[in-house]
Short mmCIF file of C-alpha atoms and ligand atoms in Angstrom, two decimals:
data_model
loop_
_atom_site.label_atom_id
_atom_site.label_comp_id
_atom_site.label_asym_id
_atom_site.label_seq_id
_atom_site.Cartn_x
_atom_site.Cartn_y
_atom_site.Cartn_z
CA MET P 1 -14.29 -19.88 1.01
CA SER P 2 -11.22 -17.65 0.96
CA ARG P 3 -10.40 -14.44 2.82
CA TYR P 4 -9.37 -11.41 0.79
CA LEU P 5 -7.99 -8.03 1.67
CA VAL P 6 -9.20 -5.28 -0.68
CA THR P 7 -7.28 -2.03 -0.30
CA GLY P 8 -9.35 0.87 -1.58
CA GLY P 9 -12.42 -1.36 -1.24
CA ALA P 10 -14.72 1.57 -0.45
CA GLY P 11 -13.97 3.20 -3.80
CA PHE P 12 -15.64 2.85 -7.18
CA ILE P 13 -13.98 -0.33 -8.51
CA GLY P 14 -13.15 -1.77 -5.08
CA SER P 15 -16.74 -1.71 -3.85
CA HIS P 16 -17.94 -3.65 -6.92
CA LEU P 17 -15.18 -6.21 -6.28
CA VAL P 18 -16.17 -6.53 -2.61
CA GLU P 19 -19.79 -7.18 -3.62
CA SER P 20 -18.70 -9.95 -6.00
CA LEU P 21 -16.38 -11.58 -3.46
CA LEU P 22 -19.15 -11.68 -0.88
CA ALA P 23 -21.65 -12.98 -3.46
CA GLU P 24 -19.22 -15.83 -4.24
CA GLY P 25 -19.14 -16.76 -0.55
CA HIS P 26 -15.73 -15.31 0.30
CA ALA P 27 -14.86 -13.07 3.22
CA ALA P 28 -13.75 -9.52 2.37
CA ARG P 29 -11.71 -7.17 4.53
CA VAL P 30 -11.41 -3.60 3.32
CA LEU P 31 -8.53 -1.25 4.12
CA ASP P 32 -9.53 2.29 3.14
CA ASP P 33 -9.03 5.82 4.45
CA PHE P 34 -12.26 7.16 2.85
CA SER P 35 -10.30 9.91 1.09
CA THR P 36 -12.41 9.33 -2.03
CA GLY P 37 -14.19 6.11 -1.04
CA ARG P 38 -17.41 6.07 0.96
CA ARG P 39 -18.68 3.95 3.77
CA GLU P 40 -22.07 3.66 2.07
CA ASN P 41 -20.42 1.90 -0.89
CA LEU P 42 -19.61 -1.05 1.38
CA PRO P 43 -21.98 -3.96 1.97
CA PRO P 44 -22.53 -4.55 5.72
CA ALA P 45 -20.88 -7.99 5.52
CA ALA P 46 -17.51 -6.48 4.61
CA GLU P 47 -15.03 -6.04 7.45
CA LEU P 48 -13.59 -2.53 7.52
CA ILE P 49 -10.19 -1.31 8.66
CA LEU P 50 -10.04 2.46 8.49
CA GLY P 51 -6.42 3.34 7.83
CA ASP P 52 -3.64 4.37 5.48
CA VAL P 53 -2.31 1.74 3.07
CA ALA P 54 1.06 3.49 2.97
CA ASP P 55 1.54 2.89 6.70
CA PRO P 56 3.45 -0.43 6.85
CA ALA P 57 2.18 -1.40 10.32
CA THR P 58 -1.46 -0.84 9.33
CA THR P 59 -1.11 -2.79 6.08
CA SER P 60 0.81 -5.62 7.73
CA ALA P 61 -1.91 -5.99 10.39
CA ALA P 62 -4.60 -5.90 7.68
CA MET P 63 -2.83 -8.71 5.74
CA ALA P 64 -2.90 -11.10 8.72
CA GLY P 65 -4.94 -14.21 8.00
CA MET P 66 -5.62 -13.33 4.35
CA ASP P 67 -5.45 -15.76 1.41
CA GLY P 68 -5.02 -13.00 -1.15
CA CYS P 69 -4.87 -9.23 -1.54
CA PHE P 70 -6.44 -6.98 -4.17
CA HIS P 71 -4.56 -3.69 -4.02
CA LEU P 72 -6.69 -0.88 -5.46
CA ALA P 73 -6.04 1.96 -3.00
CA ALA P 74 -4.50 4.95 -4.73
CA ILE P 75 -4.95 8.63 -5.28
CA ALA P 76 -6.36 7.99 -8.74
CA SER P 77 -5.90 11.44 -10.15
CA VAL P 78 -3.31 12.84 -12.53
CA ALA P 79 -4.27 16.36 -11.40
CA ARG P 80 -3.77 15.58 -7.69
CA ALA P 81 -0.41 14.00 -8.51
CA ALA P 82 0.62 17.25 -10.20
CA GLU P 83 -0.53 19.35 -7.21
CA ASP P 84 0.99 17.18 -4.47
CA TRP P 85 3.74 15.08 -6.02
CA PRO P 86 5.36 13.78 -2.81
CA GLY P 87 2.01 13.14 -1.11
CA THR P 88 0.53 11.13 -3.97
CA HIS P 89 3.83 9.29 -4.50
CA ARG P 90 3.75 8.23 -0.86
CA VAL P 91 0.37 6.58 -1.39
CA ASN P 92 0.62 5.44 -5.02
CA LEU P 93 4.05 3.83 -4.86
CA GLY P 94 4.66 3.68 -1.09
CA GLY P 95 1.28 2.01 -0.60
CA THR P 96 2.15 -0.65 -3.18
CA VAL P 97 5.51 -1.36 -1.54
CA ALA P 98 3.81 -1.62 1.87
CA VAL P 99 1.32 -4.12 0.42
CA LEU P 100 4.03 -6.20 -1.28
CA ASP P 101 6.18 -6.20 1.87
CA ALA P 102 3.25 -7.32 4.02
CA ALA P 103 2.41 -9.99 1.44
CA ARG P 104 5.93 -11.40 1.28
CA ALA P 105 5.99 -12.20 4.98
CA ARG P 106 3.07 -14.58 4.39
CA ARG P 107 3.45 -15.34 0.64
CA VAL P 108 0.01 -13.86 0.03
CA PRO P 109 -0.74 -13.39 -3.71
CA VAL P 110 -1.33 -9.80 -4.78
CA VAL P 111 -3.40 -8.52 -7.71
CA PHE P 112 -2.96 -4.77 -8.09
CA ALA P 113 -4.35 -1.91 -10.16
CA SER P 114 -1.95 -0.45 -12.66
CA SER P 115 -3.12 1.89 -15.40
CA ALA P 116 -3.00 2.64 -19.11
CA ALA P 117 -1.22 5.81 -17.93
CA VAL P 118 2.02 3.77 -18.01
CA TYR P 119 1.90 4.00 -21.85
CA GLY P 120 1.82 7.82 -21.88
CA ASP P 121 1.25 9.05 -25.44
CA CYS P 122 2.61 5.90 -27.13
CA ALA P 123 1.07 5.96 -30.63
CA ASP P 124 0.57 2.18 -31.00
CA ARG P 125 -3.03 1.22 -31.74
CA PRO P 126 -4.00 -1.01 -30.15
CA LEU P 127 -1.56 -0.90 -27.25
CA THR P 128 -0.27 -4.34 -26.35
CA GLU P 129 1.55 -5.07 -23.11
CA ALA P 130 4.78 -5.09 -25.14
CA ALA P 131 4.39 -1.41 -26.12
CA PRO P 132 7.01 0.93 -24.67
CA THR P 133 6.10 2.52 -21.35
CA HIS P 134 6.58 6.25 -21.14
CA PRO P 135 4.43 7.78 -18.39
CA LEU P 136 3.68 11.48 -18.74
CA SER P 137 2.47 12.01 -15.18
CA ALA P 138 3.69 11.30 -11.66
CA TYR P 139 0.60 9.10 -11.32
CA GLY P 140 1.61 6.99 -14.35
CA ALA P 141 5.22 6.84 -13.12
CA ASP P 142 4.04 5.48 -9.76
CA LYS P 143 1.90 2.85 -11.51
CA LEU P 144 4.92 1.78 -13.57
CA GLY P 145 6.99 1.78 -10.36
CA SER P 146 4.35 -0.44 -8.77
CA GLU P 147 4.78 -2.93 -11.63
CA LEU P 148 8.57 -2.91 -11.18
CA HIS P 149 8.33 -3.49 -7.42
CA ALA P 150 5.80 -6.28 -8.01
CA ALA P 151 8.31 -7.96 -10.34
CA VAL P 152 10.85 -7.82 -7.50
CA ALA P 153 8.29 -9.24 -5.06
CA THR P 154 7.70 -12.17 -7.40
CA GLY P 155 11.19 -12.75 -8.75
CA VAL P 156 13.14 -12.22 -5.55
CA PHE P 157 10.68 -12.97 -2.75
CA GLY P 158 8.33 -15.49 -4.39
CA VAL P 159 5.13 -13.46 -3.97
CA PRO P 160 2.67 -14.24 -6.81
CA THR P 161 1.66 -10.91 -8.39
CA VAL P 162 -0.48 -9.77 -11.30
CA GLY P 163 -0.76 -6.12 -12.36
CA LEU P 164 -3.79 -5.01 -14.34
CA ARG P 165 -3.50 -1.97 -16.57
CA PHE P 166 -7.02 -0.57 -16.46
CA PHE P 167 -8.11 1.65 -19.35
CA ASN P 168 -11.20 3.92 -18.95
CA VAL P 169 -13.31 2.09 -16.42
CA PHE P 170 -16.93 3.24 -16.10
CA GLY P 171 -20.00 2.16 -14.18
CA PRO P 172 -22.35 3.00 -11.33
CA ARG P 173 -20.77 4.74 -8.30
CA GLN P 174 -18.08 6.45 -10.34
CA ASP P 175 -17.15 9.91 -9.16
CA PRO P 176 -18.20 12.45 -11.86
CA ALA P 177 -14.85 14.14 -11.26
CA SER P 178 -13.01 10.99 -12.41
CA PRO P 179 -10.48 11.83 -15.10
CA TYR P 180 -11.11 8.42 -16.69
CA SER P 181 -14.80 8.25 -17.39
CA GLY P 182 -16.25 11.11 -15.40
CA VAL P 183 -17.36 12.44 -18.80
CA ILE P 184 -20.17 9.87 -18.73
CA SER P 185 -21.65 11.18 -15.48
CA VAL P 186 -21.15 14.76 -16.66
CA PHE P 187 -22.97 14.09 -19.96
CA ALA P 188 -25.75 12.25 -18.13
CA GLY P 189 -26.23 15.16 -15.72
CA ARG P 190 -26.41 17.66 -18.59
CA LEU P 191 -28.86 15.48 -20.54
CA ARG P 192 -31.14 15.35 -17.49
CA ALA P 193 -30.90 19.13 -17.14
CA GLY P 194 -31.68 19.63 -20.86
CA ALA P 195 -28.26 21.27 -21.30
CA PRO P 196 -25.98 20.78 -24.32
CA LEU P 197 -23.10 18.33 -24.06
CA VAL P 198 -19.80 20.15 -24.24
CA LEU P 199 -17.00 18.40 -26.13
CA HIS P 200 -13.37 19.20 -25.47
CA GLY P 201 -12.29 20.03 -29.01
CA ASP P 202 -13.95 18.24 -31.93
CA GLY P 203 -15.06 15.19 -29.92
CA GLU P 204 -13.27 12.84 -32.31
CA GLN P 205 -10.75 11.80 -29.67
CA THR P 206 -11.23 8.14 -28.77
CA ARG P 207 -11.04 6.14 -25.55
CA ASP P 208 -11.27 2.49 -24.62
CA PHE P 209 -14.18 2.31 -22.16
CA VAL P 210 -14.45 -0.85 -20.10
CA PHE P 211 -17.43 -1.59 -17.86
CA VAL P 212 -16.70 -2.13 -14.18
CA ALA P 213 -18.19 -5.66 -14.15
CA ASP P 214 -15.59 -6.69 -16.76
CA VAL P 215 -12.88 -5.22 -14.53
CA VAL P 216 -14.14 -7.22 -11.55
CA ALA P 217 -14.12 -10.39 -13.70
CA ALA P 218 -10.49 -9.67 -14.64
CA LEU P 219 -9.51 -9.06 -11.00
CA LEU P 220 -11.04 -12.37 -9.90
CA ALA P 221 -9.48 -14.30 -12.77
CA ALA P 222 -6.09 -12.71 -12.08
CA MET P 223 -6.24 -13.89 -8.46
CA ALA P 224 -6.81 -17.45 -9.69
CA TRP P 225 -4.02 -17.21 -12.30
CA ARG P 226 -0.72 -18.87 -11.45
CA GLY P 227 1.61 -18.17 -14.34
CA GLY P 228 4.67 -18.31 -12.11
CA THR P 229 6.11 -14.98 -13.23
CA ALA P 230 5.09 -11.44 -12.40
CA ALA P 231 2.54 -10.66 -15.07
CA VAL P 232 0.98 -7.45 -16.33
CA PHE P 233 -2.18 -7.43 -18.44
CA ASN P 234 -4.33 -4.79 -20.09
CA VAL P 235 -7.93 -4.60 -18.91
CA CYS P 236 -9.83 -2.92 -21.73
CA SER P 237 -12.61 -3.53 -24.21
CA GLY P 238 -10.46 -3.37 -27.33
CA ARG P 239 -13.01 -0.99 -28.84
CA ALA P 240 -12.30 2.67 -29.66
CA THR P 241 -15.21 5.00 -28.84
CA SER P 242 -15.13 8.64 -29.83
CA ILE P 243 -16.51 11.12 -27.32
CA ARG P 244 -19.11 12.11 -29.97
CA GLU P 245 -20.23 8.48 -30.25
CA LEU P 246 -20.36 8.24 -26.47
CA ALA P 247 -22.60 11.32 -26.31
CA ALA P 248 -24.90 10.00 -29.05
CA THR P 249 -25.20 6.54 -27.44
CA LEU P 250 -26.01 8.01 -24.04
CA ALA P 251 -28.58 10.40 -25.54
CA ALA P 252 -30.24 7.47 -27.36
CA ILE P 253 -30.49 5.56 -24.06
CA ALA P 254 -32.01 8.65 -22.45
CA GLY P 255 -34.42 9.02 -25.38
CA LEU P 256 -33.27 12.60 -25.89
CA PRO P 257 -31.74 14.34 -28.92
CA PRO P 258 -27.99 14.91 -28.42
CA ARG P 259 -27.19 18.62 -28.50
CA LEU P 260 -23.42 18.93 -28.81
CA THR P 261 -21.24 22.00 -28.60
CA GLU P 262 -17.52 22.19 -29.15
CA GLY P 263 -15.49 23.66 -26.27
CA SER P 264 -11.79 24.28 -26.12
CA PRO P 265 -9.53 21.21 -26.23
CA ARG P 266 -7.99 20.13 -22.92
CA PRO P 267 -4.25 20.75 -22.89
CA GLY P 268 -2.24 17.53 -22.80
CA ASP P 269 -5.23 15.37 -23.78
CA ILE P 270 -4.13 12.21 -25.55
CA ARG P 271 -5.89 11.98 -28.94
CA HIS P 272 -6.46 8.23 -29.05
CA SER P 273 -6.19 5.46 -26.49
CA LEU P 274 -7.02 1.88 -27.37
CA GLY P 275 -5.90 -1.27 -25.61
CA SER P 276 -5.45 -4.80 -26.88
CA PRO P 277 -7.36 -7.24 -24.69
CA GLU P 278 -5.90 -10.31 -26.45
CA ALA P 279 -3.28 -11.29 -23.84
CA SER P 280 -5.61 -10.93 -20.85
CA ARG P 281 -8.41 -12.79 -22.63
CA ALA P 282 -6.11 -15.67 -23.48
CA ALA P 283 -4.36 -15.92 -20.10
CA LEU P 284 -7.28 -15.14 -17.84
CA GLY P 285 -10.02 -16.78 -19.92
CA LEU P 286 -12.15 -13.65 -20.10
CA GLY P 287 -15.25 -13.48 -22.30
CA PRO P 288 -16.25 -10.68 -24.68
CA PRO P 289 -16.69 -7.27 -23.05
CA ILE P 290 -20.07 -5.95 -21.98
CA PRO P 291 -21.28 -3.71 -24.85
CA LEU P 292 -20.91 0.02 -24.29
CA ALA P 293 -24.67 0.67 -24.59
CA GLU P 294 -25.44 -1.95 -21.96
CA GLY P 295 -22.97 -0.44 -19.52
CA LEU P 296 -24.19 3.08 -20.23
CA ALA P 297 -27.79 1.99 -19.60
CA ALA P 298 -26.72 0.71 -16.17
CA VAL P 299 -25.05 4.03 -15.37
CA TRP P 300 -28.08 6.01 -16.62
CA ALA P 301 -30.41 3.92 -14.43
CA TRP P 302 -28.12 4.33 -11.43
CA LEU P 303 -27.86 8.10 -11.82
CA GLY P 304 -31.63 8.34 -12.02
CA ARG P 305 -32.28 6.32 -8.87
CA PRO P 306 -34.47 7.99 -6.25
N1 NAD Z 401 -11.28 4.22 -12.72
C1 NAD Z 401 -10.43 4.01 -13.72
O1 NAD Z 401 -10.78 4.16 -14.88
C2 NAD Z 401 -9.02 3.55 -13.44
C3 NAD Z 401 -8.14 3.46 -14.53
C4 NAD Z 401 -6.83 3.05 -14.30
C5 NAD Z 401 -6.43 2.69 -13.03
N2 NAD Z 401 -7.31 2.82 -11.99
C6 NAD Z 401 -6.84 2.41 -10.65
O2 NAD Z 401 -7.82 1.55 -10.07
C7 NAD Z 401 -7.80 1.73 -8.66
C8 NAD Z 401 -9.21 2.04 -8.16
O3 NAD Z 401 -9.64 3.25 -8.76
P1 NAD Z 401 -11.11 3.84 -8.60
O4 NAD Z 401 -11.49 4.40 -9.93
O5 NAD Z 401 -11.98 2.84 -7.95
O6 NAD Z 401 -10.81 5.07 -7.64
P2 NAD Z 401 -11.43 5.47 -6.22
O7 NAD Z 401 -10.85 6.80 -5.88
O8 NAD Z 401 -12.92 5.34 -6.25
O9 NAD Z 401 -10.84 4.33 -5.27
C9 NAD Z 401 -9.61 4.45 -4.58
C10 NAD Z 401 -9.85 4.05 -3.14
O10 NAD Z 401 -8.60 4.12 -2.44
C11 NAD Z 401 -8.82 4.76 -1.19
N3 NAD Z 401 -7.54 5.33 -0.74
C12 NAD Z 401 -6.87 6.38 -1.30
N4 NAD Z 401 -5.75 6.62 -0.60
C13 NAD Z 401 -5.70 5.71 0.41
C14 NAD Z 401 -4.79 5.46 1.46
N5 NAD Z 401 -3.68 6.20 1.64
N6 NAD Z 401 -5.06 4.44 2.32
C15 NAD Z 401 -6.18 3.68 2.18
N7 NAD Z 401 -7.08 3.88 1.19
C16 NAD Z 401 -6.84 4.89 0.31
C17 NAD Z 401 -9.89 5.79 -1.46
O11 NAD Z 401 -10.59 6.24 -0.30
C18 NAD Z 401 -10.81 5.00 -2.41
O12 NAD Z 401 -11.78 4.26 -1.68
C19 NAD Z 401 -6.78 2.82 -8.37
O13 NAD Z 401 -5.54 2.20 -8.05
C20 NAD Z 401 -6.67 3.54 -9.69
O14 NAD Z 401 -5.42 4.19 -9.84
C21 NAD Z 401 -8.59 3.23 -12.17
#
């Protein structure tokens, strides 16, 4: 049994990770401020510290006695980062530095959430980890900054670190307002209401959707990985799904005809985003991704729960 700190453990991805850690017989301590996370996401066996990850004293106290830290706490919103640049920077980069600093005192390994946002509008398809990074948002810049600080933590202070560049993660408990895969909850809600599904533009834009259980598997494997250097891996399915295909697949699961209408394109929307999962599969020993339809069926069932 090991003891793990999960920052942001009351959020969408973090709460699935906490469930898996507990199911594997580990102890999980969650540091969260409930800004977007919810208490009801947490299993009763998880220990909770209610606090701010960017406060060094809080994070240092939370790290005491831990064998590893999963750092997921962030203000995961490009829009919020545009509205409150200094405030989100404080959490998204300052929180990472506080975690790494607390970890170096005890040489606690850290696995942290980065993002495909570090690639910006890089046209490579698929995007490998060697693609140039060119964030187009303060959020993406802070994720890239987190990777750079993690490299310092490893190279200079000997803290094992792995950064995971998540693509469009989806699954039960996701906030419909999520910029990543909130479209799935929005489409599901409209299907239930018998309303048409509104596409931004022609719906031919593509995303790399990865189911949350695959993300949890990557997080756990990354904690076990000891490559010796600071590593960064994509966490993605390697499959491009157009928003039209997404709508049709979800409608088929619901047993309803997809009624699609074209709305205005969202300004600044990236046309295509596709990750290469090759490096993470090879290094972390990950299996094939959960098929999109299977993941969507789980979301549909969860949204329809009583
Ligand atoms: N969901 C995706 O598709 C996706 C894609 C790329 C990267 N990510 C990253 O994965 C991580 C988890 O994202 P998520 O989708 O689960 O989002 P989420 O909003 O559900 O989870 C973030 C958690 O962090 C907590 N938090 C925020 N600020 C905090 C602070 N100052 N102190 C303590 N806790 C704080 C929130 O309350 C929440 O529980 C984030 O780092 C996010 O940037 C997510």
